[in-house]
Short mmCIF file of N, CA and C in Angstrom, two decimals:
data_model
loop_
_atom_site.label_atom_id
_atom_site.label_comp_id
_atom_site.label_asym_id
_atom_site.label_seq_id
_atom_site.Cartn_x
_atom_site.Cartn_y
_atom_site.Cartn_z
N MET A 3 -7.84 -12.04 7.94
CA MET A 3 -7.61 -12.13 6.51
C MET A 3 -8.47 -11.11 5.76
N ASN A 4 -9.69 -10.84 6.24
CA ASN A 4 -10.55 -9.86 5.58
C ASN A 4 -9.91 -8.48 5.59
N THR A 5 -9.24 -8.13 6.69
CA THR A 5 -8.57 -6.83 6.78
C THR A 5 -7.49 -6.73 5.73
N LEU A 6 -6.73 -7.79 5.56
CA LEU A 6 -5.65 -7.80 4.58
C LEU A 6 -6.21 -7.69 3.16
N LEU A 7 -7.26 -8.43 2.88
CA LEU A 7 -7.86 -8.36 1.54
C LEU A 7 -8.43 -6.97 1.26
N ALA A 8 -9.06 -6.37 2.26
CA ALA A 8 -9.60 -5.02 2.08
C ALA A 8 -8.48 -4.02 1.82
N ALA A 9 -7.37 -4.17 2.52
CA ALA A 9 -6.22 -3.26 2.33
C ALA A 9 -5.66 -3.40 0.92
N PHE A 10 -5.42 -4.63 0.48
CA PHE A 10 -4.88 -4.83 -0.87
C PHE A 10 -5.87 -4.33 -1.92
N SER A 11 -7.15 -4.57 -1.71
CA SER A 11 -8.16 -4.12 -2.66
C SER A 11 -8.16 -2.59 -2.75
N ALA A 12 -8.11 -1.94 -1.60
CA ALA A 12 -8.12 -0.47 -1.59
C ALA A 12 -6.87 0.09 -2.27
N LEU A 13 -5.74 -0.53 -2.04
CA LEU A 13 -4.48 -0.03 -2.60
C LEU A 13 -4.27 -0.42 -4.06
N SER A 14 -5.14 -1.26 -4.58
CA SER A 14 -4.98 -1.67 -5.99
C SER A 14 -5.31 -0.52 -6.95
N ASP A 15 -6.00 0.50 -6.45
CA ASP A 15 -6.30 1.67 -7.26
C ASP A 15 -5.13 2.65 -7.16
N SER A 16 -4.63 3.12 -8.29
CA SER A 16 -3.43 3.98 -8.28
C SER A 16 -3.66 5.31 -7.55
N THR A 17 -4.85 5.85 -7.62
CA THR A 17 -5.13 7.11 -6.91
C THR A 17 -5.09 6.88 -5.40
N ARG A 18 -5.71 5.81 -4.93
CA ARG A 18 -5.71 5.53 -3.49
C ARG A 18 -4.30 5.21 -3.01
N PHE A 19 -3.55 4.48 -3.81
CA PHE A 19 -2.16 4.18 -3.46
C PHE A 19 -1.37 5.48 -3.32
N ALA A 20 -1.57 6.41 -4.27
CA ALA A 20 -0.87 7.70 -4.24
C ALA A 20 -1.28 8.52 -3.02
N ILE A 21 -2.54 8.47 -2.64
CA ILE A 21 -2.99 9.19 -1.45
C ILE A 21 -2.29 8.65 -0.21
N VAL A 22 -2.23 7.34 -0.07
CA VAL A 22 -1.57 6.74 1.10
C VAL A 22 -0.09 7.10 1.11
N GLU A 23 0.55 7.03 -0.04
CA GLU A 23 1.97 7.41 -0.11
C GLU A 23 2.17 8.87 0.28
N GLN A 24 1.30 9.76 -0.22
CA GLN A 24 1.40 11.18 0.11
C GLN A 24 1.26 11.39 1.62
N LEU A 25 0.29 10.71 2.23
CA LEU A 25 0.10 10.85 3.67
C LEU A 25 1.27 10.26 4.46
N MET A 26 1.86 9.20 3.96
CA MET A 26 3.02 8.62 4.64
C MET A 26 4.22 9.57 4.58
N GLU A 27 4.39 10.23 3.45
CA GLU A 27 5.53 11.12 3.27
C GLU A 27 5.34 12.48 3.96
N GLN A 28 4.12 13.00 3.91
CA GLN A 28 3.88 14.37 4.39
C GLN A 28 3.17 14.44 5.73
N GLY A 29 2.67 13.33 6.21
CA GLY A 29 1.93 13.35 7.47
C GLY A 29 0.49 13.77 7.24
N GLU A 30 -0.17 14.13 8.31
CA GLU A 30 -1.58 14.50 8.28
C GLU A 30 -1.82 15.69 7.34
N LEU A 31 -2.85 15.56 6.51
CA LEU A 31 -3.18 16.62 5.55
C LEU A 31 -4.68 16.81 5.47
N PRO A 32 -5.11 18.04 5.17
CA PRO A 32 -6.54 18.25 4.90
C PRO A 32 -6.90 17.67 3.54
N ALA A 33 -8.15 17.30 3.39
CA ALA A 33 -8.60 16.70 2.14
C ALA A 33 -8.27 17.57 0.94
N GLY A 34 -8.38 18.88 1.09
CA GLY A 34 -8.10 19.80 -0.02
C GLY A 34 -6.69 19.68 -0.56
N GLU A 35 -5.73 19.38 0.28
CA GLU A 35 -4.35 19.22 -0.19
C GLU A 35 -4.14 17.90 -0.90
N LEU A 36 -4.99 16.94 -0.64
CA LEU A 36 -4.89 15.66 -1.35
C LEU A 36 -5.41 15.80 -2.77
N ILE A 37 -6.25 16.78 -3.00
CA ILE A 37 -6.81 17.01 -4.33
C ILE A 37 -5.79 17.68 -5.24
N ASP A 38 -4.98 18.58 -4.68
CA ASP A 38 -4.02 19.35 -5.47
C ASP A 38 -3.18 18.45 -6.37
N GLY A 39 -3.12 18.81 -7.64
CA GLY A 39 -2.27 18.12 -8.59
C GLY A 39 -2.81 16.80 -9.11
N LYS A 40 -3.96 16.36 -8.65
CA LYS A 40 -4.50 15.09 -9.10
C LYS A 40 -5.55 15.27 -10.19
N GLY A 41 -5.99 16.52 -10.40
CA GLY A 41 -6.98 16.77 -11.45
C GLY A 41 -8.30 16.10 -11.18
N MET A 42 -8.64 15.93 -9.91
CA MET A 42 -9.89 15.26 -9.55
C MET A 42 -10.77 16.21 -8.74
N SER A 43 -12.04 15.94 -8.79
CA SER A 43 -12.98 16.74 -8.00
C SER A 43 -12.89 16.35 -6.53
N GLY A 44 -13.37 17.22 -5.70
CA GLY A 44 -13.42 16.93 -4.27
C GLY A 44 -14.27 15.70 -3.99
N ALA A 45 -15.36 15.54 -4.74
CA ALA A 45 -16.23 14.38 -4.54
C ALA A 45 -15.51 13.07 -4.87
N ALA A 46 -14.71 13.09 -5.92
CA ALA A 46 -13.97 11.88 -6.31
C ALA A 46 -12.94 11.51 -5.24
N ILE A 47 -12.21 12.51 -4.75
CA ILE A 47 -11.22 12.26 -3.70
C ILE A 47 -11.93 11.75 -2.45
N SER A 48 -13.08 12.32 -2.15
CA SER A 48 -13.85 11.90 -0.98
C SER A 48 -14.24 10.43 -1.08
N ARG A 49 -14.62 9.99 -2.26
CA ARG A 49 -14.98 8.56 -2.44
C ARG A 49 -13.75 7.68 -2.22
N HIS A 50 -12.60 8.10 -2.73
CA HIS A 50 -11.37 7.33 -2.52
C HIS A 50 -11.01 7.28 -1.04
N LEU A 51 -11.16 8.40 -0.35
CA LEU A 51 -10.85 8.43 1.08
C LEU A 51 -11.80 7.54 1.87
N LYS A 52 -13.04 7.46 1.44
CA LYS A 52 -14.00 6.59 2.12
C LYS A 52 -13.57 5.13 2.00
N VAL A 53 -13.13 4.73 0.83
CA VAL A 53 -12.66 3.35 0.63
C VAL A 53 -11.44 3.09 1.52
N LEU A 54 -10.52 4.05 1.57
CA LEU A 54 -9.33 3.88 2.41
C LEU A 54 -9.68 3.83 3.89
N ARG A 55 -10.65 4.63 4.32
CA ARG A 55 -11.10 4.59 5.73
C ARG A 55 -11.73 3.25 6.05
N GLU A 56 -12.61 2.78 5.16
CA GLU A 56 -13.29 1.50 5.39
C GLU A 56 -12.32 0.33 5.41
N ALA A 57 -11.22 0.46 4.68
CA ALA A 57 -10.19 -0.60 4.67
C ALA A 57 -9.26 -0.48 5.87
N GLY A 58 -9.42 0.58 6.65
CA GLY A 58 -8.58 0.77 7.83
C GLY A 58 -7.19 1.30 7.54
N LEU A 59 -7.02 1.94 6.38
CA LEU A 59 -5.70 2.43 5.98
C LEU A 59 -5.49 3.90 6.33
N VAL A 60 -6.56 4.68 6.40
CA VAL A 60 -6.44 6.08 6.80
C VAL A 60 -7.50 6.38 7.86
N GLN A 61 -7.22 7.41 8.62
CA GLN A 61 -8.19 7.87 9.61
C GLN A 61 -8.49 9.33 9.36
N GLN A 62 -9.63 9.75 9.81
CA GLN A 62 -10.09 11.12 9.60
C GLN A 62 -10.40 11.75 10.95
N ARG A 63 -10.06 13.02 11.07
CA ARG A 63 -10.51 13.78 12.24
C ARG A 63 -10.95 15.15 11.73
N VAL A 64 -11.87 15.73 12.45
CA VAL A 64 -12.40 17.04 12.08
C VAL A 64 -11.66 18.10 12.88
N GLN A 65 -11.20 19.11 12.16
CA GLN A 65 -10.53 20.26 12.77
C GLN A 65 -11.20 21.51 12.22
N GLY A 66 -12.11 22.07 13.00
CA GLY A 66 -12.88 23.22 12.51
C GLY A 66 -13.74 22.80 11.34
N THR A 67 -13.51 23.43 10.19
CA THR A 67 -14.28 23.08 8.98
C THR A 67 -13.53 22.11 8.08
N GLN A 68 -12.35 21.71 8.49
CA GLN A 68 -11.54 20.81 7.65
C GLN A 68 -11.62 19.37 8.14
N ARG A 69 -11.47 18.48 7.19
CA ARG A 69 -11.33 17.06 7.50
C ARG A 69 -9.86 16.74 7.28
N MET A 70 -9.22 16.30 8.35
CA MET A 70 -7.79 15.98 8.31
C MET A 70 -7.63 14.47 8.18
N TYR A 71 -6.71 14.06 7.32
CA TYR A 71 -6.48 12.63 7.07
C TYR A 71 -5.04 12.26 7.39
N SER A 72 -4.89 11.07 7.93
CA SER A 72 -3.56 10.53 8.22
C SER A 72 -3.60 9.02 8.03
N VAL A 73 -2.43 8.44 7.90
CA VAL A 73 -2.31 6.99 7.73
C VAL A 73 -2.64 6.31 9.04
N GLN A 74 -3.34 5.21 8.96
CA GLN A 74 -3.65 4.39 10.12
C GLN A 74 -2.60 3.28 10.16
N PRO A 75 -1.60 3.38 11.04
CA PRO A 75 -0.50 2.41 11.05
C PRO A 75 -0.94 0.96 11.16
N GLU A 76 -2.00 0.70 11.92
CA GLU A 76 -2.46 -0.69 12.09
C GLU A 76 -2.87 -1.32 10.77
N GLY A 77 -3.48 -0.53 9.90
CA GLY A 77 -3.90 -1.06 8.60
C GLY A 77 -2.71 -1.44 7.74
N LEU A 78 -1.67 -0.62 7.77
CA LEU A 78 -0.47 -0.93 6.99
C LEU A 78 0.33 -2.06 7.64
N ARG A 79 0.20 -2.19 8.95
CA ARG A 79 0.91 -3.26 9.65
C ARG A 79 0.45 -4.64 9.18
N ALA A 80 -0.83 -4.77 8.86
CA ALA A 80 -1.35 -6.05 8.36
C ALA A 80 -0.63 -6.45 7.07
N ILE A 81 -0.39 -5.48 6.20
CA ILE A 81 0.32 -5.75 4.95
C ILE A 81 1.77 -6.10 5.24
N ALA A 82 2.41 -5.33 6.11
CA ALA A 82 3.81 -5.59 6.45
C ALA A 82 3.97 -6.96 7.09
N ASP A 83 3.08 -7.31 8.01
CA ASP A 83 3.16 -8.62 8.67
C ASP A 83 3.00 -9.76 7.67
N TRP A 84 2.06 -9.61 6.75
CA TRP A 84 1.85 -10.65 5.74
C TRP A 84 3.09 -10.79 4.86
N THR A 85 3.65 -9.66 4.44
CA THR A 85 4.83 -9.67 3.59
C THR A 85 6.00 -10.34 4.30
N ILE A 86 6.22 -9.99 5.55
CA ILE A 86 7.31 -10.58 6.32
C ILE A 86 7.09 -12.07 6.51
N SER A 87 5.84 -12.48 6.70
CA SER A 87 5.56 -13.91 6.89
C SER A 87 5.87 -14.72 5.63
N LYS A 88 5.91 -14.07 4.49
CA LYS A 88 6.21 -14.76 3.22
C LYS A 88 7.68 -14.61 2.82
N ARG A 89 8.47 -14.05 3.70
CA ARG A 89 9.89 -13.80 3.39
C ARG A 89 10.63 -15.07 2.98
N GLN A 90 10.41 -16.15 3.70
CA GLN A 90 11.11 -17.40 3.39
C GLN A 90 10.77 -17.86 1.98
N PHE A 91 9.51 -17.73 1.58
CA PHE A 91 9.11 -18.11 0.24
C PHE A 91 9.89 -17.30 -0.80
N TRP A 92 9.92 -15.97 -0.62
CA TRP A 92 10.60 -15.10 -1.59
C TRP A 92 12.09 -15.39 -1.63
N GLU A 93 12.70 -15.57 -0.47
CA GLU A 93 14.14 -15.83 -0.45
C GLU A 93 14.47 -17.15 -1.12
N SER A 94 13.70 -18.20 -0.85
CA SER A 94 13.98 -19.49 -1.48
C SER A 94 13.70 -19.43 -2.97
N SER A 95 12.67 -18.66 -3.38
CA SER A 95 12.38 -18.50 -4.81
C SER A 95 13.53 -17.79 -5.51
N LEU A 96 14.05 -16.76 -4.90
CA LEU A 96 15.17 -16.03 -5.49
C LEU A 96 16.42 -16.89 -5.53
N ASP A 97 16.63 -17.71 -4.51
CA ASP A 97 17.77 -18.63 -4.51
C ASP A 97 17.65 -19.63 -5.65
N ARG A 98 16.44 -20.18 -5.86
CA ARG A 98 16.23 -21.13 -6.96
C ARG A 98 16.45 -20.45 -8.30
N LEU A 99 15.98 -19.23 -8.44
CA LEU A 99 16.18 -18.48 -9.69
C LEU A 99 17.66 -18.24 -9.92
N SER A 100 18.38 -17.86 -8.90
CA SER A 100 19.81 -17.63 -9.01
C SER A 100 20.54 -18.90 -9.44
N ASP A 101 20.18 -20.04 -8.83
CA ASP A 101 20.78 -21.32 -9.20
C ASP A 101 20.49 -21.67 -10.66
N LEU A 102 19.27 -21.45 -11.09
CA LEU A 102 18.89 -21.74 -12.48
C LEU A 102 19.69 -20.87 -13.45
N ILE A 103 19.80 -19.59 -13.15
CA ILE A 103 20.56 -18.69 -14.02
C ILE A 103 22.02 -19.11 -14.07
N GLU A 104 22.56 -19.48 -12.94
CA GLU A 104 23.96 -19.91 -12.90
C GLU A 104 24.17 -21.17 -13.73
N ARG A 105 23.25 -22.13 -13.63
CA ARG A 105 23.37 -23.37 -14.42
C ARG A 105 23.27 -23.07 -15.91
N GLU A 106 22.32 -22.20 -16.28
CA GLU A 106 22.13 -21.89 -17.70
C GLU A 106 23.29 -21.13 -18.29
N THR A 107 23.91 -20.26 -17.53
CA THR A 107 25.03 -19.50 -18.06
C THR A 107 26.31 -20.30 -18.07
N SER A 108 26.34 -21.41 -17.34
CA SER A 108 27.56 -22.24 -17.34
C SER A 108 27.48 -23.39 -18.32
N TRP A 109 26.33 -23.56 -19.00
CA TRP A 109 26.20 -24.62 -19.99
C TRP A 109 27.05 -24.31 -21.21
N PRO A 110 27.70 -25.31 -21.75
CA PRO A 110 28.48 -25.08 -22.99
C PRO A 110 27.54 -24.77 -24.15
N THR A 111 27.95 -23.87 -24.98
CA THR A 111 27.12 -23.51 -26.14
C THR A 111 27.70 -24.05 -27.41
#
């Protein structure tokens, strides 16, 4: 459960969420490319990456003088597993909402 809470906490920040999305879409990237277009300093991005690493959402490897970052699938799997485990709740909630809407729209006015 701590892993899941750390992942949600890390992703609650819009910059960190955007970094993870960028890495998911583009694959492994050097830290410098994560800075491009975000208007942030290298130090700020580095702090965000540290939070993501500690939450187990990204991994880092050194390639020469660059730090390369990629998504850590196991960290995202915890979120996916939790979401799937709650599927029955969401489906039954949506079914109840649908029934309520149907009853309200069929009431005589």
